[in-house]
Amino acid sequence: MGFRWLLQAWVPRRAARLCRAVVFDMGGVLLPSPYARARDWEVWNRVPPGTVQRALICGGDDRPWMKYVRGELTAAEFVQAFAQQCFEITNSPVPVDSFLSDLTSKEMSEQLPVMTEAIRCIRAEGLKTAVLSNNFYLHSGASFLPLDRKQFDVIIESCREGICKPDPRIYMLCLERLGVQPNESIFLDDIGQNLKAAAQLGMSTLKVDDPEVAVKELENFLGFPLRGAVPFTRSVRPTMEIPQVPLQKYLENVLGSHTTGSLLVRQFSHGQSNPTYYVEYGDHRLVLRKKPPGKLLPSAHAVEREYRVLRALAEAGVPVPRVLALCEDSSIIGTPFYLMEYCAGHVYKDPSLPGLEPSQRRAIYTAMNQVLAQIHSVDLKAAGLEDYGKHGQASSATAESGGKQAESMADLAWDFATKEGFRVFKAMPAMKPSGRPYSTWAWQGPFPRRSYVTVPHSSSAPAHLILSPEGLSDRAQDLYRRLRRFMDAHIYPAEQALRDHQVSQTRWTPHPLVEELKVKAKSEGLWNLFLPLETDPEVRYGAGLTNLEYAHLCELMGMSLHAPEIFNCSAPDTGNMEVLLRYGTEEQKERWLQPLLDGEIRSCFAMTEPQVASSDATNIESSIVEEGGFYILNGHKWWISGALDPRCRLCVFMGKTNPGAPRHKQQSMLLVPMDTPGVTVTRPLSVYGLDDPPAGHGEILFENVRVPKENMLLGPGQGFEIAQGRLGPGRIHHCMRLIGFAERALALMKERVKSRVAFGKPLAEQGTILADIATSRAEIEQARLLVLKAALLMDTVGNKAAALDIAMIKLVAPAMALRVTDRAIQAFGAAGLSSDYPLAQFFAWARALRLADGPDEVHRMTVAKLELQGP
């Protein structure tokens, strides 16, 4: 049997009672087996079978793998050494870098559900949990630990500790931090030598070959189930057990004799004044509340009163669980009890709700206040509770003073709201409204920094224009800080490697580091930040930020060309995701939106055509013809960003379904899988010689492309409407990022001129340089104000009413970023033109966006027309 023990055969039942901690290995236990993955990888890459496993286990303690998991080698050093080791085994090159990427891929980073549920059950029983892993550092410098850390009391990572399994010291370190003895723990691993070392210390061990089987064996060892976890419950404590045979007979009488199935009883870990149990019988999920055993005071623990109050509140419309029966016969389970329906949800023991976002706490407190108000509105006489309790005095001597405190708090809150309202009103300037519906003016209130508000003249409640991240909500500030830390720690250090990759022979294949960083960003909650709250009001898909809040985060991401993709906030995916969310059917969302939100695929948007001026969407000539249950597409598109990316699976295609319809009702949009026959990417297009790989900008032919009718978005003739809707938040994101471009360019320029000397003095002392720096700072600040104002108006009055400001910022931001970047390049000299710095790419992108985000001329025309409409 090797190290797989028949636990029930060798562990006495009382040993299970002594176990206080369960320690898990990661790969092969909590995550899929890396050895099985290695075998598959060898097949896919035509590497001789067993090569990776031999390299992993051969060579003693100084072999590359052991040095890597001890943190003695970086990812790059390991790849080089491991590749050499594999070459010596096979006498041929082995693509080790792709093995490491595959080993840390999303598929290999998802915790096995059976283990997740087991851990939940173990912790519910009061046992401690730990993960003890031989892990390693990724190319980004972060350790590979794609687990929810909240699941564990202790986490031991070999690369951080400098020691690894099977070194006995790492096991003792884990036990010491857990505060348990070896004989009070059990260790799960898939490698025999690791288990042997743990067993020699006195730990119980379990070898994991099949996670499902291992969980069953762990159940036998621990003595309680590890499946079907009910939140906040545990197995019934020995002194609180309920006789199940009489309870089951009673349930049959209450629920009906037709109810069949096994009876499950678990105890809630809270509510101990009256013991509370979860009961599952047949299809029924119930809660049982009973008096505790032993001698009680006559009026204490009166479950009869609870039953009566709950029933009366339910009849009065208060949201309480439905009570089913009251049993006052102590012969059934030993004491009186009552039954009510089980309501799934959360139990918060700390009323301050630690760990929740402010918006979540606000929602919970609001719901609580609403229910309290309903309770206080109950007519006691009508509810039959008029004789309940002693009127005017509770059992606690402090109850009366507690009630007065609540009244005082309510008076204080109302007084604060009243004073704040008058303060805001008095601060508003006395002025005659201008012809425009909105204006911007300086706030005069007692704040430590200058701030601005934009005031709708139809409302007395101003909306604040937040000028800096310090003014954001607590939640948005937290996201900003975490985003900035991530950029500093992972993105800026990786930029040169990613730029070098973009000019390499493998440039059309995504760099593995990007996928690693995407997994890390997702695990840290820095994912899908772009979706505006108005589009996703239930915060099901994004971060629930307003456009104004996101503007600050988007600017930060704009400081690196590679950052937006890593946070799943890059074009054209962001615009396409918004389109699917706004206009897609449930089936379309399931097939395309969810994989895009998860970062599993990428997409492109096909509108621009070489034969017509595509800045006017009504000009497009591509045809969409209905034929049976399909649409047939024919057209020639170009400058289709993202089309060359091997991960691009979806094209949002715009063409004409009815050329004879009114001008803005001729167009339709269809979802076209990129592998559909007839879709041909003919070539990549370059911007100033830059290919922008791996996404690129493609020229595509659509020749008799056959697409099912259910792939139509919104409906025939709705394409122009969708295109206009797509121009809102998704398009202003470019302007937000351009502010980041310019800030980074100016920062690089300032650093450069401080360190370079020309004509006998530092560049920073040259008059023309000083003038350029000053001009750049002024232009950045001006553009940022306009971006923030446009974002605020989009939040407060909608995209349509904000059309003027959106058009202005699309006119201003690219030109500003182009000028600022050009000055920085000039200060750098020839180096600014090279790929050693991001400036050349910044310049190319800023210039391209004067066309890609709509030509300057179109935006000027929009601004002028709207301006002329005023008085």
Short mmCIF file of N, CA, C and O in Angstrom, two decimals, residues 174-260:
data_model
loop_
_atom_site.label_atom_id
_atom_site.label_comp_id
_atom_site.label_asym_id
_atom_site.label_seq_id
_atom_site.Cartn_x
_atom_site.Cartn_y
_atom_site.Cartn_z
N CYS A 174 6.01 24.79 10.34
CA CYS A 174 4.56 24.84 10.15
C CYS A 174 3.83 24.51 11.44
O CYS A 174 2.88 25.20 11.82
N LEU A 175 4.27 23.44 12.13
CA LEU A 175 3.62 23.03 13.38
C LEU A 175 3.77 24.10 14.46
O LEU A 175 2.83 24.37 15.23
N GLU A 176 4.94 24.72 14.51
CA GLU A 176 5.18 25.77 15.49
C GLU A 176 4.23 26.95 15.28
O GLU A 176 3.65 27.48 16.24
N ARG A 177 4.04 27.36 14.02
CA ARG A 177 3.15 28.48 13.74
C ARG A 177 1.68 28.11 13.95
O ARG A 177 0.86 28.97 14.26
N LEU A 178 1.36 26.83 13.79
CA LEU A 178 0.00 26.38 14.08
C LEU A 178 -0.25 26.26 15.58
O LEU A 178 -1.40 26.30 16.02
N GLY A 179 0.83 26.07 16.35
CA GLY A 179 0.68 25.90 17.79
C GLY A 179 0.19 24.51 18.17
O GLY A 179 -0.54 24.36 19.15
N VAL A 180 0.59 23.49 17.40
CA VAL A 180 0.16 22.11 17.68
C VAL A 180 1.38 21.20 17.71
O VAL A 180 2.44 21.52 17.17
N GLN A 181 1.21 20.03 18.33
CA GLN A 181 2.23 19.00 18.36
C GLN A 181 2.10 18.12 17.12
O GLN A 181 1.03 18.05 16.51
N PRO A 182 3.17 17.42 16.73
CA PRO A 182 3.09 16.56 15.53
C PRO A 182 1.94 15.55 15.59
O PRO A 182 1.25 15.32 14.60
N ASN A 183 1.72 14.95 16.78
CA ASN A 183 0.67 13.93 16.89
C ASN A 183 -0.74 14.53 16.92
O ASN A 183 -1.72 13.78 17.02
N GLU A 184 -0.83 15.85 16.85
CA GLU A 184 -2.14 16.51 16.80
C GLU A 184 -2.47 16.98 15.39
O GLU A 184 -3.38 17.78 15.20
N SER A 185 -1.74 16.49 14.39
CA SER A 185 -1.93 16.97 13.03
C SER A 185 -1.91 15.82 12.04
O SER A 185 -1.43 14.72 12.34
N ILE A 186 -2.44 16.08 10.85
CA ILE A 186 -2.36 15.15 9.73
C ILE A 186 -1.92 15.93 8.51
O ILE A 186 -2.34 17.07 8.29
N PHE A 187 -1.03 15.31 7.69
CA PHE A 187 -0.42 15.97 6.54
C PHE A 187 -0.81 15.22 5.27
O PHE A 187 -0.68 14.00 5.18
N LEU A 188 -1.31 15.98 4.26
CA LEU A 188 -1.70 15.41 2.97
C LEU A 188 -0.72 15.84 1.90
O LEU A 188 -0.47 17.04 1.73
N ASP A 189 -0.16 14.88 1.17
CA ASP A 189 0.78 15.17 0.09
C ASP A 189 0.66 14.05 -0.95
O ASP A 189 0.10 13.00 -0.66
N ASP A 190 1.19 14.31 -2.14
CA ASP A 190 1.14 13.29 -3.20
C ASP A 190 2.50 12.67 -3.46
O ASP A 190 2.64 11.87 -4.39
N ILE A 191 3.49 13.02 -2.65
CA ILE A 191 4.84 12.50 -2.84
C ILE A 191 5.26 11.71 -1.60
O ILE A 191 5.21 12.23 -0.48
N GLY A 192 5.69 10.45 -1.82
CA GLY A 192 6.00 9.55 -0.71
C GLY A 192 7.08 10.04 0.22
O GLY A 192 6.95 9.96 1.44
N GLN A 193 8.18 10.60 -0.34
CA GLN A 193 9.28 11.01 0.53
C GLN A 193 8.89 12.18 1.42
O GLN A 193 9.38 12.31 2.55
N ASN A 194 7.99 13.02 0.95
CA ASN A 194 7.51 14.13 1.79
C ASN A 194 6.67 13.61 2.95
O ASN A 194 6.74 14.12 4.06
N LEU A 195 5.85 12.59 2.67
CA LEU A 195 5.03 11.98 3.72
C LEU A 195 5.88 11.22 4.72
O LEU A 195 5.63 11.25 5.92
N LYS A 196 6.91 10.55 4.23
CA LYS A 196 7.79 9.79 5.12
C LYS A 196 8.47 10.70 6.13
O LYS A 196 8.56 10.39 7.33
N ALA A 197 8.94 11.86 5.66
CA ALA A 197 9.59 12.82 6.56
C ALA A 197 8.63 13.31 7.63
O ALA A 197 8.98 13.47 8.80
N ALA A 198 7.36 13.57 7.24
CA ALA A 198 6.35 14.02 8.20
C ALA A 198 6.03 12.93 9.21
O ALA A 198 5.89 13.19 10.42
N ALA A 199 5.92 11.68 8.74
CA ALA A 199 5.59 10.57 9.63
C ALA A 199 6.70 10.34 10.65
O ALA A 199 6.43 9.99 11.81
N GLN A 200 7.96 10.53 10.24
CA GLN A 200 9.07 10.34 11.17
C GLN A 200 9.05 11.35 12.31
O GLN A 200 9.62 11.11 13.37
N LEU A 201 8.38 12.49 12.09
CA LEU A 201 8.24 13.49 13.15
C LEU A 201 7.07 13.20 14.07
O LEU A 201 6.92 13.86 15.10
N GLY A 202 6.23 12.24 13.68
CA GLY A 202 5.06 11.91 14.49
C GLY A 202 3.74 12.43 13.95
O GLY A 202 2.70 12.29 14.59
N MET A 203 3.78 13.04 12.75
CA MET A 203 2.54 13.50 12.13
C MET A 203 1.82 12.32 11.49
O MET A 203 2.45 11.42 10.94
N SER A 204 0.49 12.32 11.53
CA SER A 204 -0.27 11.38 10.73
C SER A 204 -0.19 11.83 9.28
O SER A 204 -0.06 13.02 9.00
N THR A 205 -0.24 10.88 8.35
CA THR A 205 -0.07 11.22 6.94
C THR A 205 -1.11 10.53 6.08
O THR A 205 -1.66 9.49 6.44
N LEU A 206 -1.35 11.15 4.91
CA LEU A 206 -2.29 10.59 3.95
C LEU A 206 -1.78 10.91 2.55
O LEU A 206 -1.59 12.07 2.21
N LYS A 207 -1.53 9.86 1.76
CA LYS A 207 -1.04 10.06 0.40
C LYS A 207 -2.21 10.31 -0.55
O LYS A 207 -3.19 9.57 -0.54
N VAL A 208 -2.08 11.35 -1.35
CA VAL A 208 -3.15 11.76 -2.25
C VAL A 208 -2.79 11.34 -3.68
O VAL A 208 -1.90 11.92 -4.29
N ASP A 209 -3.48 10.30 -4.17
CA ASP A 209 -3.40 9.94 -5.58
C ASP A 209 -4.64 10.42 -6.31
O ASP A 209 -4.57 10.92 -7.43
N ASP A 210 -5.77 10.25 -5.65
CA ASP A 210 -7.06 10.69 -6.17
C ASP A 210 -7.70 11.58 -5.11
O ASP A 210 -7.99 11.11 -4.01
N PRO A 211 -7.90 12.88 -5.38
CA PRO A 211 -8.44 13.78 -4.34
C PRO A 211 -9.78 13.32 -3.78
O PRO A 211 -10.03 13.48 -2.58
N GLU A 212 -10.65 12.77 -4.62
CA GLU A 212 -11.95 12.31 -4.13
C GLU A 212 -11.77 11.19 -3.11
O GLU A 212 -12.40 11.19 -2.04
N VAL A 213 -10.92 10.22 -3.42
CA VAL A 213 -10.66 9.12 -2.49
C VAL A 213 -9.99 9.64 -1.23
O VAL A 213 -10.32 9.22 -0.11
N ALA A 214 -9.06 10.57 -1.40
CA ALA A 214 -8.35 11.12 -0.24
C ALA A 214 -9.29 11.80 0.73
O ALA A 214 -9.13 11.68 1.95
N VAL A 215 -10.27 12.52 0.21
CA VAL A 215 -11.23 13.20 1.10
C VAL A 215 -12.04 12.19 1.89
O VAL A 215 -12.32 12.38 3.07
N LYS A 216 -12.42 11.09 1.25
CA LYS A 216 -13.16 10.05 1.97
C LYS A 216 -12.30 9.46 3.09
O LYS A 216 -12.78 9.21 4.20
N GLU A 217 -11.02 9.23 2.81
CA GLU A 217 -10.12 8.70 3.84
C GLU A 217 -9.92 9.71 4.97
O GLU A 217 -9.83 9.34 6.14
N LEU A 218 -9.85 10.98 4.61
CA LEU A 218 -9.70 12.01 5.64
C LEU A 218 -10.95 12.09 6.50
O LEU A 218 -10.87 12.34 7.71
N GLU A 219 -12.12 11.88 5.89
CA GLU A 219 -13.37 11.82 6.66
C GLU A 219 -13.30 10.73 7.71
O GLU A 219 -13.68 10.94 8.88
N ASN A 220 -12.81 9.55 7.32
CA ASN A 220 -12.70 8.44 8.26
C ASN A 220 -11.77 8.77 9.41
O ASN A 220 -12.02 8.41 10.57
N PHE A 221 -10.70 9.46 9.09
CA PHE A 221 -9.73 9.82 10.13
C PHE A 221 -10.28 10.86 11.09
O PHE A 221 -10.14 10.73 12.31
N LEU A 222 -10.91 11.88 10.56
CA LEU A 222 -11.39 12.98 11.40
C LEU A 222 -12.68 12.64 12.14
O LEU A 222 -12.96 13.21 13.20
N GLY A 223 -13.49 11.78 11.53
CA GLY A 223 -14.73 11.38 12.20
C GLY A 223 -15.90 12.28 11.94
O GLY A 223 -16.89 12.24 12.66
N PHE A 224 -15.84 13.12 10.89
CA PHE A 224 -16.99 13.94 10.51
C PHE A 224 -16.97 14.14 8.99
O PHE A 224 -15.92 14.03 8.36
N PRO A 225 -18.13 14.41 8.40
CA PRO A 225 -18.21 14.52 6.92
C PRO A 225 -17.50 15.76 6.40
O PRO A 225 -17.47 16.80 7.06
N LEU A 226 -16.96 15.63 5.21
CA LEU A 226 -16.26 16.73 4.55
C LEU A 226 -16.95 17.14 3.26
O LEU A 226 -16.34 17.75 2.38
N ARG A 227 -18.23 16.84 3.15
CA ARG A 227 -19.02 17.22 1.98
C ARG A 227 -20.35 17.77 2.46
O ARG A 227 -20.77 17.52 3.58
N GLY A 228 -21.03 18.45 1.56
CA GLY A 228 -22.35 18.98 1.90
C GLY A 228 -22.29 19.98 3.04
O GLY A 228 -23.17 19.98 3.91
N ALA A 229 -21.28 20.80 3.03
CA ALA A 229 -21.12 21.75 4.13
C ALA A 229 -22.27 22.74 4.19
O ALA A 229 -22.68 23.29 3.17
N VAL A 230 -22.79 22.95 5.37
CA VAL A 230 -23.80 23.98 5.61
C VAL A 230 -23.10 25.11 6.35
O VAL A 230 -22.54 24.88 7.42
N PRO A 231 -23.08 26.31 5.80
CA PRO A 231 -22.32 27.40 6.42
C PRO A 231 -22.70 27.61 7.89
O PRO A 231 -23.86 27.51 8.27
N PHE A 232 -21.66 27.88 8.69
CA PHE A 232 -21.81 28.23 10.11
C PHE A 232 -22.31 27.07 10.97
O PHE A 232 -22.81 27.28 12.07
N THR A 233 -22.21 25.82 10.47
CA THR A 233 -22.60 24.66 11.27
C THR A 233 -21.42 23.73 11.45
O THR A 233 -20.44 23.79 10.72
N ARG A 234 -21.56 22.84 12.43
CA ARG A 234 -20.56 21.81 12.72
C ARG A 234 -21.29 20.56 13.17
O ARG A 234 -22.52 20.57 13.32
N SER A 235 -20.55 19.48 13.34
CA SER A 235 -21.19 18.28 13.86
C SER A 235 -21.68 18.57 15.28
O SER A 235 -21.13 19.41 15.99
N VAL A 236 -22.71 17.86 15.68
CA VAL A 236 -23.33 18.13 16.98
C VAL A 236 -22.37 17.78 18.11
O VAL A 236 -21.74 16.71 18.12
N ARG A 237 -22.23 18.71 19.05
CA ARG A 237 -21.35 18.47 20.20
C ARG A 237 -21.88 17.29 21.03
O ARG A 237 -23.09 17.10 21.14
N PRO A 238 -20.96 16.50 21.62
CA PRO A 238 -21.40 15.30 22.35
C PRO A 238 -22.45 15.57 23.41
O PRO A 238 -23.38 14.78 23.61
N THR A 239 -22.37 16.69 24.11
CA THR A 239 -23.33 16.97 25.18
C THR A 239 -24.64 17.57 24.66
O THR A 239 -25.56 17.81 25.42
N MET A 240 -24.70 17.83 23.35
CA MET A 240 -25.87 18.47 22.77
C MET A 240 -26.58 17.57 21.76
O MET A 240 -27.36 18.06 20.94
N GLU A 241 -26.29 16.28 21.75
CA GLU A 241 -26.88 15.38 20.76
C GLU A 241 -28.38 15.23 20.95
O GLU A 241 -28.90 15.30 22.06
N ILE A 242 -29.08 15.05 19.82
CA ILE A 242 -30.53 14.90 19.80
C ILE A 242 -30.88 13.47 19.39
O ILE A 242 -30.31 12.97 18.40
N PRO A 243 -31.78 12.79 20.10
CA PRO A 243 -32.22 11.45 19.66
C PRO A 243 -32.93 11.53 18.31
O PRO A 243 -33.96 12.18 18.19
N GLN A 244 -32.35 10.88 17.30
CA GLN A 244 -32.84 11.10 15.95
C GLN A 244 -34.08 10.29 15.59
O GLN A 244 -34.88 10.73 14.76
N VAL A 245 -34.26 9.12 16.18
CA VAL A 245 -35.44 8.30 15.83
C VAL A 245 -36.75 9.00 16.20
O VAL A 245 -37.64 9.17 15.36
N PRO A 246 -36.90 9.47 17.46
CA PRO A 246 -38.15 10.18 17.78
C PRO A 246 -38.30 11.50 17.02
O PRO A 246 -39.40 11.89 16.67
N LEU A 247 -37.16 12.17 16.73
CA LEU A 247 -37.24 13.41 15.95
C LEU A 247 -37.75 13.12 14.54
O LEU A 247 -38.59 13.86 14.02
N GLN A 248 -37.27 12.03 13.94
CA GLN A 248 -37.70 11.70 12.58
C GLN A 248 -39.20 11.38 12.55
O GLN A 248 -39.91 11.80 11.63
N LYS A 249 -39.69 10.67 13.55
CA LYS A 249 -41.12 10.37 13.60
C LYS A 249 -41.94 11.65 13.75
O LYS A 249 -43.00 11.81 13.14
N TYR A 250 -41.43 12.59 14.58
CA TYR A 250 -42.14 13.85 14.76
C TYR A 250 -42.17 14.64 13.44
O TYR A 250 -43.20 15.21 13.07
N LEU A 251 -41.04 14.63 12.73
CA LEU A 251 -40.98 15.34 11.45
C LEU A 251 -41.96 14.75 10.44
O LEU A 251 -42.57 15.48 9.65
N GLU A 252 -42.11 13.43 10.44
CA GLU A 252 -43.06 12.80 9.52
C GLU A 252 -44.48 13.26 9.80
O GLU A 252 -45.28 13.46 8.88
N ASN A 253 -44.79 13.45 11.09
CA ASN A 253 -46.14 13.94 11.45
C ASN A 253 -46.33 15.39 11.00
O ASN A 253 -47.42 15.77 10.54
N VAL A 254 -45.29 16.21 11.12
CA VAL A 254 -45.40 17.63 10.78
C VAL A 254 -45.35 17.84 9.27
O VAL A 254 -46.15 18.61 8.72
N LEU A 255 -44.44 17.14 8.61
CA LEU A 255 -44.21 17.37 7.19
C LEU A 255 -45.04 16.46 6.29
O LEU A 255 -45.16 16.70 5.10
N GLY A 256 -45.57 15.40 6.86
CA GLY A 256 -46.35 14.45 6.08
C GLY A 256 -45.61 13.13 5.96
O GLY A 256 -44.38 13.10 5.82
N SER A 257 -46.33 12.04 6.01
CA SER A 257 -45.71 10.71 5.98
C SER A 257 -45.02 10.42 4.65
O SER A 257 -44.20 9.51 4.55
N HIS A 258 -45.36 11.22 3.61
CA HIS A 258 -44.74 11.01 2.30
C HIS A 258 -43.29 11.46 2.27
O HIS A 258 -42.54 11.14 1.36
N THR A 259 -42.87 12.24 3.28
CA THR A 259 -41.49 12.71 3.33
C THR A 259 -40.56 11.55 3.67
O THR A 259 -40.74 10.87 4.68
N THR A 260 -39.59 11.31 2.82
CA THR A 260 -38.65 10.21 3.03
C THR A 260 -37.23 10.70 2.81
O THR A 260 -37.00 11.78 2.29
#
